[in-house]
PDB file of C-alpha atoms in Angstrom:
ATOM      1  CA  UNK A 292       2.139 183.844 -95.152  1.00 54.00           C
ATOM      2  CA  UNK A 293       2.152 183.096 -98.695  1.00 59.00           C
ATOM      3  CA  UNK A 294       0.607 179.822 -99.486  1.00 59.00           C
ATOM      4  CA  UNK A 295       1.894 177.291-102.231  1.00 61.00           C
ATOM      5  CA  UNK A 296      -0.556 176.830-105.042  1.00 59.00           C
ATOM      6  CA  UNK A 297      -2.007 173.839-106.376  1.00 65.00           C
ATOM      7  CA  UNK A 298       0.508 171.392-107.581  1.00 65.00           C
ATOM      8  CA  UNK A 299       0.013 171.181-111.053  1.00 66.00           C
ATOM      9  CA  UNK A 300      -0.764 167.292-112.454  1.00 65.00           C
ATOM     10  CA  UNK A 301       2.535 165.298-113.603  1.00 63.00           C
ATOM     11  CA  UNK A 302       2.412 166.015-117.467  1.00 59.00           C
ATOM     12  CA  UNK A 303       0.549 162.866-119.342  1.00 57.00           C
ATOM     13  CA  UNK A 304       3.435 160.215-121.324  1.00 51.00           C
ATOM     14  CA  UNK A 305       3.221 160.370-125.018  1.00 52.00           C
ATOM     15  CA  UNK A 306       0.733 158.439-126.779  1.00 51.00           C
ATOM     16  CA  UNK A 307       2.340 155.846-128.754  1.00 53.00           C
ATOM     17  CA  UNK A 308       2.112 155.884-132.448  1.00 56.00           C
ATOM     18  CA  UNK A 309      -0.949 154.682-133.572  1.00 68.00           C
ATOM     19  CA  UNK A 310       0.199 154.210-137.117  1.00 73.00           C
ATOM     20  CA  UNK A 311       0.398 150.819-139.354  1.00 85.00           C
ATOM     21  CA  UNK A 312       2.625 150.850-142.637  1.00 91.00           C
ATOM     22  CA  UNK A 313       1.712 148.439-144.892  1.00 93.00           C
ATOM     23  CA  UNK A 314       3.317 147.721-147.963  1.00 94.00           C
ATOM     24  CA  UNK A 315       2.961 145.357-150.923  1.00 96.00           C
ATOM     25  CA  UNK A 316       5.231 144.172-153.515  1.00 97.00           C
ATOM     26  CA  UNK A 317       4.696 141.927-156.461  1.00 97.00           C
ATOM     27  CA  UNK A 318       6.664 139.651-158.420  1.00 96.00           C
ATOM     28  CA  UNK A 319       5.581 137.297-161.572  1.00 97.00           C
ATOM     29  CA  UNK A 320       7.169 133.656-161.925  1.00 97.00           C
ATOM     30  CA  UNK A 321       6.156 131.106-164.577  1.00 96.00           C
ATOM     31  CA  UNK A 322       7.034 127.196-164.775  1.00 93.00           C
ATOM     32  CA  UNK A 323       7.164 128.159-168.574  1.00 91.00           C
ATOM     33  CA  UNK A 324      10.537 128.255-170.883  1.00 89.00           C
ATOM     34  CA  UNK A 325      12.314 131.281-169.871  1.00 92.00           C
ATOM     35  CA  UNK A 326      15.227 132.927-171.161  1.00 91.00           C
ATOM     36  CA  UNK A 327      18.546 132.026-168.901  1.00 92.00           C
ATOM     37  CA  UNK A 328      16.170 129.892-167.071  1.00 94.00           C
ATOM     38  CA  UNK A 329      15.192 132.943-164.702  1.00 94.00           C
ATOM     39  CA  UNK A 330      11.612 131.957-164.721  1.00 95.00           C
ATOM     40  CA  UNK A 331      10.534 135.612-165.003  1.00 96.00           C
ATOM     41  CA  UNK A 332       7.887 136.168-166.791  1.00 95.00           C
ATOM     42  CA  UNK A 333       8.966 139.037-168.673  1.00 92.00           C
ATOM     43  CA  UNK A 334      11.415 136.514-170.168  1.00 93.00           C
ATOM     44  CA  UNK A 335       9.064 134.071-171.357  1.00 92.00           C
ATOM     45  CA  UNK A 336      10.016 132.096-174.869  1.00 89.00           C
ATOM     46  CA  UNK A 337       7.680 132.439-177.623  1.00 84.00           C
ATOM     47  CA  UNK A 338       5.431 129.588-178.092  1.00 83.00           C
ATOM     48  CA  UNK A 339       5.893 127.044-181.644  1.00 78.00           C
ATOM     49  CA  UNK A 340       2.282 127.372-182.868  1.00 84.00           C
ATOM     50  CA  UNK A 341       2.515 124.718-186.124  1.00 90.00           C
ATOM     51  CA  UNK A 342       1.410 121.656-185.668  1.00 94.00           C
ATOM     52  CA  UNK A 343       4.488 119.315-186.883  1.00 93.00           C
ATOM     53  CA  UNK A 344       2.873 115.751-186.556  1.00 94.00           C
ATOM     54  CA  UNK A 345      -0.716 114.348-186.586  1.00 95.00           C
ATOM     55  CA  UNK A 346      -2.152 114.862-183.122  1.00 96.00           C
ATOM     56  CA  UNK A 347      -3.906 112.496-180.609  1.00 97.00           C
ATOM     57  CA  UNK A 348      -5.628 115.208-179.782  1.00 97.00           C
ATOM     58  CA  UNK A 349      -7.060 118.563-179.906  1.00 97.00           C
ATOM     59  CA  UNK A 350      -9.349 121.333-178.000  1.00 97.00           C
ATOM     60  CA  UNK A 351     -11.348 123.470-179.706  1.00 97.00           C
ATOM     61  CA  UNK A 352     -12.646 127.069-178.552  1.00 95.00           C
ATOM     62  CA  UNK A 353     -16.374 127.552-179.933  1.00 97.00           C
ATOM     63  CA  UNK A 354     -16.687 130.681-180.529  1.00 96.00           C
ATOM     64  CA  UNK A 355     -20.202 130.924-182.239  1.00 98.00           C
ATOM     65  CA  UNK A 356     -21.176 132.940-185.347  1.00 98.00           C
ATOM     66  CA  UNK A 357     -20.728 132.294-189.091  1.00 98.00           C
ATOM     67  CA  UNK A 358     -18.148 131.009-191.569  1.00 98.00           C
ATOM     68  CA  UNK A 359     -16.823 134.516-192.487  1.00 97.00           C
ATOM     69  CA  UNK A 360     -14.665 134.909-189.193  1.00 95.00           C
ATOM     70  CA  UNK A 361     -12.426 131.876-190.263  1.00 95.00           C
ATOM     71  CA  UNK A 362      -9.007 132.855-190.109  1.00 92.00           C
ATOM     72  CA  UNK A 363      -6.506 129.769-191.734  1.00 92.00           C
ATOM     73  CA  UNK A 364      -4.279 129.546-194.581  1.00 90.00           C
ATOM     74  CA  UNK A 365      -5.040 125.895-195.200  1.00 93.00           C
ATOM     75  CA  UNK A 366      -6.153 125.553-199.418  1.00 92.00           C
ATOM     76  CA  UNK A 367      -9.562 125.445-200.734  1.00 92.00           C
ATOM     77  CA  UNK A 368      -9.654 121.878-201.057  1.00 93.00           C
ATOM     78  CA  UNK A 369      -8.511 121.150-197.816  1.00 94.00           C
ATOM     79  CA  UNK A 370     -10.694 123.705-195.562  1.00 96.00           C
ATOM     80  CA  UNK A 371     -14.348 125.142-196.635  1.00 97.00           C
ATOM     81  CA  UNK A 372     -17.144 126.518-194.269  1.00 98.00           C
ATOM     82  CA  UNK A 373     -20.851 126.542-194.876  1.00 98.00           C
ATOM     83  CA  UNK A 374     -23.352 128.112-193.285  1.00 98.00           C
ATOM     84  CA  UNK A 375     -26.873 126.792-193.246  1.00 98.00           C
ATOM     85  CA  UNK A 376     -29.621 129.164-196.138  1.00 97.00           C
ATOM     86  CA  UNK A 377     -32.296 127.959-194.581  1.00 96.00           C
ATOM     87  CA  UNK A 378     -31.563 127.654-190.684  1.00 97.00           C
ATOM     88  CA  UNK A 379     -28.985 130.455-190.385  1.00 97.00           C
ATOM     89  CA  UNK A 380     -25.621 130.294-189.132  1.00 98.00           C
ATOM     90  CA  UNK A 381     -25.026 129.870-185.378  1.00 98.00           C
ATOM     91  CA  UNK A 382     -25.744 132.772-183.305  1.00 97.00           C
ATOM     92  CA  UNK A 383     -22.740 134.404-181.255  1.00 97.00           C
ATOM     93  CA  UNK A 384     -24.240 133.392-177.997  1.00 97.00           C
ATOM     94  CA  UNK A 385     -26.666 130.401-176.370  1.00 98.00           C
ATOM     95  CA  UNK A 386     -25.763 126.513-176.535  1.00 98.00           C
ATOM     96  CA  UNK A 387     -25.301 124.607-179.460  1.00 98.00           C
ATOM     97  CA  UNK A 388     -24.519 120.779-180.102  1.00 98.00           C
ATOM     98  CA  UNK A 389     -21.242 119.715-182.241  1.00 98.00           C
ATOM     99  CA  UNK A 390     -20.704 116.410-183.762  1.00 98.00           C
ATOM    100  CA  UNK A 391     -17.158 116.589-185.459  1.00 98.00           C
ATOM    101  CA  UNK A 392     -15.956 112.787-187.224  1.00 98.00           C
ATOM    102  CA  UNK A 393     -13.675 111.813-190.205  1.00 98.00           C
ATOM    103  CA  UNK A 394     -14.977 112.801-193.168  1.00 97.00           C
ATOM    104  CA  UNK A 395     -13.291 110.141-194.837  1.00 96.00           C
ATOM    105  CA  UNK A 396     -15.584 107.984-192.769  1.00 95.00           C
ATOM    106  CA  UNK A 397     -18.271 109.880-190.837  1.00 96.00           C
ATOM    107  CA  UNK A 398     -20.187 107.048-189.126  1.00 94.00           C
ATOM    108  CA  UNK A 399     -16.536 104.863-188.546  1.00 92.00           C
ATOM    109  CA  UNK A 400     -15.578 106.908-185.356  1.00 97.00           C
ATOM    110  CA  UNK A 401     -16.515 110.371-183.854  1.00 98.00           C
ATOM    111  CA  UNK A 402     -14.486 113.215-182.275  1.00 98.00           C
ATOM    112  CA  UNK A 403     -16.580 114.931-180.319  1.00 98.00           C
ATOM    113  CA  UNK A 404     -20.258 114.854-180.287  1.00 98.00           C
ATOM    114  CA  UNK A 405     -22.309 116.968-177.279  1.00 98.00           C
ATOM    115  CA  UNK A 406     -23.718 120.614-176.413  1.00 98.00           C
ATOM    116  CA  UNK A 407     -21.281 123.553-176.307  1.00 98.00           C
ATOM    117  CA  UNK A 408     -21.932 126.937-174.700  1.00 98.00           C
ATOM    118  CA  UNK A 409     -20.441 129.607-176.820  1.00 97.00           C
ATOM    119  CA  UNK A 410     -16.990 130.840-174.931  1.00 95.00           C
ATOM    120  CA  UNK A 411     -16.466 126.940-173.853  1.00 96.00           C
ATOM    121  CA  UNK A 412     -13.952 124.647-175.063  1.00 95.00           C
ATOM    122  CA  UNK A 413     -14.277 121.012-176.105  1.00 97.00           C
ATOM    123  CA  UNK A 414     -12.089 117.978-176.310  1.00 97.00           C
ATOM    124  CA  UNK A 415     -11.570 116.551-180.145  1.00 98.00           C
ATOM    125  CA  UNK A 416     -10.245 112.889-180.022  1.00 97.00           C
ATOM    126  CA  UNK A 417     -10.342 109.557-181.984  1.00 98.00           C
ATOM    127  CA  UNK A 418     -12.378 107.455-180.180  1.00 97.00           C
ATOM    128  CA  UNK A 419     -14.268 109.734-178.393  1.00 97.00           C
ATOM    129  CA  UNK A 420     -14.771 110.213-175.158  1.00 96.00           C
ATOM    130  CA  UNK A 421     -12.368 107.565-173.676  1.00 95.00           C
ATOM    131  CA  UNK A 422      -9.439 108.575-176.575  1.00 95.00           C
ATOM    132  CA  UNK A 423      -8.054 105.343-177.971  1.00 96.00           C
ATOM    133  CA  UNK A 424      -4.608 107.409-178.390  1.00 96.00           C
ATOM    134  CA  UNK A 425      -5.011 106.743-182.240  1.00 97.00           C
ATOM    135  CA  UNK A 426      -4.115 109.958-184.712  1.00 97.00           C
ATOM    136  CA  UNK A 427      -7.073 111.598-186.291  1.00 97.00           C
ATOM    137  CA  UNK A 428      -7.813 111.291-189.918  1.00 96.00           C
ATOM    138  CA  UNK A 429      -6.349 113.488-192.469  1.00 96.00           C
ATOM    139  CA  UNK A 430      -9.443 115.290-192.746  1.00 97.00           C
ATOM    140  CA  UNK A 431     -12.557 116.258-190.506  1.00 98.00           C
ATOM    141  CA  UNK A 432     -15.669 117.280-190.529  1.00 98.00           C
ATOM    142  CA  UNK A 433     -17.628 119.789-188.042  1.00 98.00           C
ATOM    143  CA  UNK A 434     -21.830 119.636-187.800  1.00 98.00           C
ATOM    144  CA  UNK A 435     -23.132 122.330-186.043  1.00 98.00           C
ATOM    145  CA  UNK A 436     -26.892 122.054-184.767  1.00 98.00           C
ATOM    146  CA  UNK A 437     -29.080 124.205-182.843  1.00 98.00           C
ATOM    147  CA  UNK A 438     -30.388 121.265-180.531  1.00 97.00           C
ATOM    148  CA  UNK A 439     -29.859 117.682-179.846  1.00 97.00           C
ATOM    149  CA  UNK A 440     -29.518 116.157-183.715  1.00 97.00           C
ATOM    150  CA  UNK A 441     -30.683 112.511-182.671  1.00 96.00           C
ATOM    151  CA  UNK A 442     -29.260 109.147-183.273  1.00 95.00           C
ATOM    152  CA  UNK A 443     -27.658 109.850-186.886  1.00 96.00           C
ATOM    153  CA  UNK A 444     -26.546 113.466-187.348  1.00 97.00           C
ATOM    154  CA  UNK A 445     -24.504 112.794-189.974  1.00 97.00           C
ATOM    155  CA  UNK A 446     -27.753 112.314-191.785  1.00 96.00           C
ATOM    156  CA  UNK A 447     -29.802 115.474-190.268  1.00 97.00           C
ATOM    157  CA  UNK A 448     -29.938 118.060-192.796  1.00 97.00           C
ATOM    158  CA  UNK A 449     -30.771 120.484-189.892  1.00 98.00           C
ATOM    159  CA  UNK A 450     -27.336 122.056-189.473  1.00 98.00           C
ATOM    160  CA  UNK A 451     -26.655 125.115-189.105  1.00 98.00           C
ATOM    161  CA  UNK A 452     -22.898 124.701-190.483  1.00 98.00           C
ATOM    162  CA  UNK A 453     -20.776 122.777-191.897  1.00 98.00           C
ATOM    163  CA  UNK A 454     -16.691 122.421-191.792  1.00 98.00           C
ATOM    164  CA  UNK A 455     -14.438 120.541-193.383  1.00 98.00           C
ATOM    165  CA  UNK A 456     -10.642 121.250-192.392  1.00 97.00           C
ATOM    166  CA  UNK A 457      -7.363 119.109-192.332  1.00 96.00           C
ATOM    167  CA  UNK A 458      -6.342 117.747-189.121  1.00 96.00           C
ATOM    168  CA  UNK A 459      -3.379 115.737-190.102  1.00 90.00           C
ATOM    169  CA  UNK A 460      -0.567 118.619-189.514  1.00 89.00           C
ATOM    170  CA  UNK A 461       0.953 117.846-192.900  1.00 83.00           C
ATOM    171  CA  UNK A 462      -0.910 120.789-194.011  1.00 74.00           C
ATOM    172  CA  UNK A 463      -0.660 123.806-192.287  1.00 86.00           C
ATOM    173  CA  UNK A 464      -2.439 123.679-188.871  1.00 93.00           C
ATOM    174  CA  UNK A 465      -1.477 126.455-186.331  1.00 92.00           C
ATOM    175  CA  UNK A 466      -3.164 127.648-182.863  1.00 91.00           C
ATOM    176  CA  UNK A 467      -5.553 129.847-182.785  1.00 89.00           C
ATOM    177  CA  UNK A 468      -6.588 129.136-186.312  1.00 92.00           C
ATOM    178  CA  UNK A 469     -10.700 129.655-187.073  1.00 95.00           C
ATOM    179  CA  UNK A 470     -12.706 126.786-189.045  1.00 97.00           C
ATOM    180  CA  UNK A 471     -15.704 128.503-188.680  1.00 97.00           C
ATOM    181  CA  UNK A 472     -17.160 129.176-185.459  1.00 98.00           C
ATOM    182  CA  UNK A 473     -14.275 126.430-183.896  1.00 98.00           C
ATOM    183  CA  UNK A 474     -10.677 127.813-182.795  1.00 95.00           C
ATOM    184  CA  UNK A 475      -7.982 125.230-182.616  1.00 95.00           C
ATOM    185  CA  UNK A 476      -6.096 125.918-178.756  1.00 93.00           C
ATOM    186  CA  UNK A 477      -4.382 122.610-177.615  1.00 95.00           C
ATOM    187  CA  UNK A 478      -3.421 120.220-179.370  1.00 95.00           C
ATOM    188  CA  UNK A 479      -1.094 117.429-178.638  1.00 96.00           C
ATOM    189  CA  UNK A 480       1.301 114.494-180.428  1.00 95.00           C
ATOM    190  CA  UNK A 481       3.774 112.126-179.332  1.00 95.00           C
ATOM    191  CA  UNK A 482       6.608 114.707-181.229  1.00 93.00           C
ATOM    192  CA  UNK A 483       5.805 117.986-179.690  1.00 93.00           C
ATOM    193  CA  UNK A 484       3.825 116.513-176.787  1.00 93.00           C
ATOM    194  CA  UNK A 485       1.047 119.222-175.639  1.00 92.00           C
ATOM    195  CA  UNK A 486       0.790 122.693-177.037  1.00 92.00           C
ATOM    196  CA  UNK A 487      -0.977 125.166-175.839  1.00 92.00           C
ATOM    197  CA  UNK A 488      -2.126 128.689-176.541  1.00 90.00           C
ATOM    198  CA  UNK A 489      -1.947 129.471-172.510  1.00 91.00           C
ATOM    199  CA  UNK A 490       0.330 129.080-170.091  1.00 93.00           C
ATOM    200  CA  UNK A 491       0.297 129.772-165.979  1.00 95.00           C
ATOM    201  CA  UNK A 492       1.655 133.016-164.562  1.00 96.00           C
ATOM    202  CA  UNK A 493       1.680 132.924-160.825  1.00 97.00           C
ATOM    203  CA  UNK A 494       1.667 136.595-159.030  1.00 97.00           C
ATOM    204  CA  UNK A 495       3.661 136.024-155.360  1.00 97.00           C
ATOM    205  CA  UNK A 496       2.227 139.516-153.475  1.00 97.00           C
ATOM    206  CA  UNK A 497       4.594 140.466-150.348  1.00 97.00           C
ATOM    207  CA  UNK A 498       2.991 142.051-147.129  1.00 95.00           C
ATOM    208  CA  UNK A 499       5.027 143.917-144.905  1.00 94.00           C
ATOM    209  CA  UNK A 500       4.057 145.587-141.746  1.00 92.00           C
ATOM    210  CA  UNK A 501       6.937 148.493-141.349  1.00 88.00           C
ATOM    211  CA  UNK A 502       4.731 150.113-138.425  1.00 86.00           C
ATOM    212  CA  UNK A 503       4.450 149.511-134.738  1.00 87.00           C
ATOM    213  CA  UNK A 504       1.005 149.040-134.353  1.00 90.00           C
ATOM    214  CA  UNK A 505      -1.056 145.877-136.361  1.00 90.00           C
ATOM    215  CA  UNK A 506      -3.195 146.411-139.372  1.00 89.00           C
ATOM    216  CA  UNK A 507      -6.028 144.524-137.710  1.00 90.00           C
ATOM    217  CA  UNK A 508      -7.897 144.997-140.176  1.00 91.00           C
ATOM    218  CA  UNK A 509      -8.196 144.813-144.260  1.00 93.00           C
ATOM    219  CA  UNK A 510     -10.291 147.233-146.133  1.00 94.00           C
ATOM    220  CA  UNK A 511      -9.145 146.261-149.716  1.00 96.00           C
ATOM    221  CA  UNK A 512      -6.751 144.046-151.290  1.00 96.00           C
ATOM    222  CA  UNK A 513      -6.587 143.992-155.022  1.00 97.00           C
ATOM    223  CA  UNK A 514      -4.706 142.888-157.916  1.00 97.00           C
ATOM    224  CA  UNK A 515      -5.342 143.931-161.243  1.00 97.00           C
ATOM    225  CA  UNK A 516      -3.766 143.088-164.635  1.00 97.00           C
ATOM    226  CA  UNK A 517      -5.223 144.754-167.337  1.00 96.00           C
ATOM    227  CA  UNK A 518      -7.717 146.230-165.944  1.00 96.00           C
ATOM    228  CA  UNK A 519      -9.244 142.696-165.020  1.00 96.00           C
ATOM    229  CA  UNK A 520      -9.213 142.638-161.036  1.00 97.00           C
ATOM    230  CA  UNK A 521      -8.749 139.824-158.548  1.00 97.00           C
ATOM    231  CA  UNK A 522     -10.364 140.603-154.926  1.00 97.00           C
ATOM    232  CA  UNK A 523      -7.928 139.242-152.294  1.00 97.00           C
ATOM    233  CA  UNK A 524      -9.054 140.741-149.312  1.00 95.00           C
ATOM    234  CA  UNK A 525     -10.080 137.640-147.956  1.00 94.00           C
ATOM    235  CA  UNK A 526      -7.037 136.313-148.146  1.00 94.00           C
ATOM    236  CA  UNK A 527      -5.658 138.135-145.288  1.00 93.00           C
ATOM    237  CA  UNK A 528      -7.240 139.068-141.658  1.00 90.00           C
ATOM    238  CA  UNK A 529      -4.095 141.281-140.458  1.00 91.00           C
ATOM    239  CA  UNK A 530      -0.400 142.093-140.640  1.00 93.00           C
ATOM    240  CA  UNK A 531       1.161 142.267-137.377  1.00 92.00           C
ATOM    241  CA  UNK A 532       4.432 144.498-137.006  1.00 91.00           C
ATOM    242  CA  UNK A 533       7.281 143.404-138.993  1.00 90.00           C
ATOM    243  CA  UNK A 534       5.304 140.239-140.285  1.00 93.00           C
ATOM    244  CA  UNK A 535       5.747 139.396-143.664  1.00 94.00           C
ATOM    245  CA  UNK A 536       2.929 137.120-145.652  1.00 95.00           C
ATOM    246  CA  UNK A 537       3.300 136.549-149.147  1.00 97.00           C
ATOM    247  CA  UNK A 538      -0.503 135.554-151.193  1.00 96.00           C
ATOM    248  CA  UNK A 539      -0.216 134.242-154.744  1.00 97.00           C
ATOM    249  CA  UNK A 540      -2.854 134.239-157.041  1.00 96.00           C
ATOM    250  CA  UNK A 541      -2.621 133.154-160.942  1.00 96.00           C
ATOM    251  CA  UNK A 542      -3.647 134.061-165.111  1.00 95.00           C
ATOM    252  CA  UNK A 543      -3.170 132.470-167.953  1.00 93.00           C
ATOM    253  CA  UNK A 544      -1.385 133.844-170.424  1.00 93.00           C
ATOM    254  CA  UNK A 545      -2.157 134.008-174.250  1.00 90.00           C
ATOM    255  CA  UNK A 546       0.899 133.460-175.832  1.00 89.00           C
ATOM    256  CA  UNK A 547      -0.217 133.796-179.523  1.00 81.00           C
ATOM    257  CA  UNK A 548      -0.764 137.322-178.765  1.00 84.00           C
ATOM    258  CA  UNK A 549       2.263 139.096-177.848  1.00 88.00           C
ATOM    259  CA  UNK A 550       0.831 142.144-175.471  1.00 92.00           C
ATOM    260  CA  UNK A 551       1.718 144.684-172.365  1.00 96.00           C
ATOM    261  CA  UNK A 552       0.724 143.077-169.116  1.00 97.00           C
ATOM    262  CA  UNK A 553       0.175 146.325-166.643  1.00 97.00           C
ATOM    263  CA  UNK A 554      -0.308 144.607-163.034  1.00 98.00           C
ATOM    264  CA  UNK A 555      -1.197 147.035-160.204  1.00 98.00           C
ATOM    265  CA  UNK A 556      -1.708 145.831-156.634  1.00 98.00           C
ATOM    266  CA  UNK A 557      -3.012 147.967-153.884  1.00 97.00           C
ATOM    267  CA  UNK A 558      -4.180 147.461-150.294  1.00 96.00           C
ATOM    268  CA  UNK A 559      -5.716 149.067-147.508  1.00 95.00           C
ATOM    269  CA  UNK A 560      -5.249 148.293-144.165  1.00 93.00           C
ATOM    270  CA  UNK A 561      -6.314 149.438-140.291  1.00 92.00           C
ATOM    271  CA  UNK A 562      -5.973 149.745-136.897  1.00 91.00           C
ATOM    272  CA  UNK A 563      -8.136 148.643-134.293  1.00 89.00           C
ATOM    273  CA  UNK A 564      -8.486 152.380-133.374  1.00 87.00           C
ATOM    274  CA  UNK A 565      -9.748 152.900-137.334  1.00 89.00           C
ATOM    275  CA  UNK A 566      -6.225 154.310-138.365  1.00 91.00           C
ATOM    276  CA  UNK A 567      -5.617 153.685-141.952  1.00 92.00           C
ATOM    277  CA  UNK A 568      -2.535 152.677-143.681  1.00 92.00           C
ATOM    278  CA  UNK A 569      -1.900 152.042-147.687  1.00 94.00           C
ATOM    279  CA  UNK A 570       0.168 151.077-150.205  1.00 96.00           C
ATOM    280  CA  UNK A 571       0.156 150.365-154.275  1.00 97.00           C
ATOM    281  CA  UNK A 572       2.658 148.414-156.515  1.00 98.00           C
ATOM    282  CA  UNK A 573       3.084 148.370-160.381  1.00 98.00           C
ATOM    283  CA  UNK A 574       4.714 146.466-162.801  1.00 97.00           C
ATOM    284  CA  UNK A 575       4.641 145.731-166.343  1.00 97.00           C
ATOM    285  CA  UNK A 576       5.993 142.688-168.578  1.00 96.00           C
ATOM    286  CA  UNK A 577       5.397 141.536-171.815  1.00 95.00           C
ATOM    287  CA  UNK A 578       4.820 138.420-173.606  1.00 94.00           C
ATOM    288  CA  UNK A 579       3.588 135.721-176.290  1.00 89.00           C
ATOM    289  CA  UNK A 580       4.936 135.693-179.539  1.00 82.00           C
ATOM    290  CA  UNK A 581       5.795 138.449-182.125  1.00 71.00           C
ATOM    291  CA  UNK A 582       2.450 139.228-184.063  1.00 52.00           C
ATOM    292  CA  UNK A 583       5.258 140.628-187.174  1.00 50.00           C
ATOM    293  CA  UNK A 584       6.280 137.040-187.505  1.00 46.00           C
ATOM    294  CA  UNK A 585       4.439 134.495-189.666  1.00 42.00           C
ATOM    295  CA  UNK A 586       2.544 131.966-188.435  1.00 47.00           C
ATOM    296  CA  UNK A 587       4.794 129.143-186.385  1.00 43.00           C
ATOM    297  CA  UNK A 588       7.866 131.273-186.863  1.00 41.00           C
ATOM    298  CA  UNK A 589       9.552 132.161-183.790  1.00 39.00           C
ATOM    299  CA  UNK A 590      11.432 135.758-183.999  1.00 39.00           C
ATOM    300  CA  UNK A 591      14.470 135.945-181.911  1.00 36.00           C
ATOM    301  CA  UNK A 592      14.360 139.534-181.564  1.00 39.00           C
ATOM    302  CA  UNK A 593      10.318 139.070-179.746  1.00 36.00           C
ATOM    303  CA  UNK A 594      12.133 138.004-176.335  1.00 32.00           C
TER     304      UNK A 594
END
């Protein structure tokens, strides 16, 4: 009698995919003039750098370092830099304190008068610091010390330099221009209202989850323009299947240098099971103004 064998066992249902499928895409919007009004930020109008009416006020970048980086085309009687033959100039780095005034009358009002890191800005404005809203003199005057230069440092010979430039815009005043170790980057007036060298670009990232399984987890989320990279990976705990999350993160923008903007963003997500997904995004726009046009002159072939 022949006898049946064992039955073999019912064969085992598919495992479901255990796969996630992230992807990222980027787009870059500015509340900036645009060309058409699209907003895009590889349509972005050049900046007016000149300075058309005496200002209210300014901001200054302090760079550090000596008179021979000024870069200005005001004349020699209306700008001139000294640095100090006994002290030295300023150094390119540390904390120094800046006293700036009228030179017509240096002890009638002040501008600015406290300690500046190098790399900081600081605020220049008649009737410093609440700004009475009056225009600044025609002409102004920068002390730089190494320290704290007392009650009267107007009359401390201790500076390390000295800069005289024209601040009434009826001369030529531009951003970005160098008195010395000071760089001229905002500047405002009831005409043109505020200028500045910067303006906001916003970065709206897109994450989409094209899988069936979650990316529970995120290993890296990055994005880097110009090789200057934002960590975002705390931004996000998980894309679930066909959710869709959009991050934005922000620069500024230096619009007195026209320049490629390369913006790469990547991510890495997971599964609960440790199955890794990935995707990477790049894009490139340009802007700021033409550096083959002169100072304040806008070139209608840069945009």
């Amino acid at each position: 009698v022949s006898v049946p064998g064992p039955t073999p066992p019912p064969t085992p249902a598919p495992t479901p995919a255990e796969e996630c499928n992230v992807e990222v895409v980027t787009d870059c919007s500015t509340q900036a003039a645009t060309v058409g009004g699209s907003g895009d930020c590889d349509a972005i109008i050049p900046i007016i750098t000149r300075c058309d009416q005496r200002a209210t006020f300014m901001e200054m970048l302090y760079n550090g370092g000596d008179c021979s980086q000024s870069f200005n085309i005001q004349e020699a009687d209306k700008f001139d830099c000294t640095d100090s033959a006994t002290l030295g100039p300023p150094g390119n780095s540390g904390q120094y304190w800046i006293h700036v005034v009228p030179k017509k009358d240096p002890t009638g009002d002040v501008y600015f008068s406290g300690p500046v890191n190098v790399g900081d800005v600081f605020p220049m404005c008649p009737g410093y610091p609440a700004c009475s809203g009056d225009r600044f003199e025609a002409d102004s005057t920068v002390y730089i010390f190494a320290s704290d230069p007392g009650a009267d440092p107007v009359n401390n010979p201790n500076w390390n330099q000295l800069v005289n430039f024209h601040t009434s815009c009826s001369q030529n005043l531009f951003l970005k221009d160098k008195y010395g170790s000071t760089q001229l980057v905002i500047f405002f007036n009831e005409e043109q209202g505020l200028v500045s060298c910067f303006i906001t670009a916003t970065f709206a990232i897109t994450l989409t989850n094209e899988g069936e399984v979650s990316a529970d987890e995120i290993i890296l989320f990055t994005n880097t323009v110009n090789g200057n990279t934002t960590d975002l990976t705390d931004a996000v705990q998980g894309v679930e299947p066909g959710q869709q999350i959009i991050i934005t993160t922000q620069i500024l923008i230096d619009m007195t240098v026209r320049q490629d903007y390369i913006v790469t963003t990547d991510i890495i997500g997971a599964t609960e099971r440790g199955k890794q997904c990935s995707d990477s995004y790049t894009f490139t726009f340009t802007a700021g103004n033409d550096l083959a046009s002169p100072p304040g002159i806008i070139d209608p072939g840069s945009f």
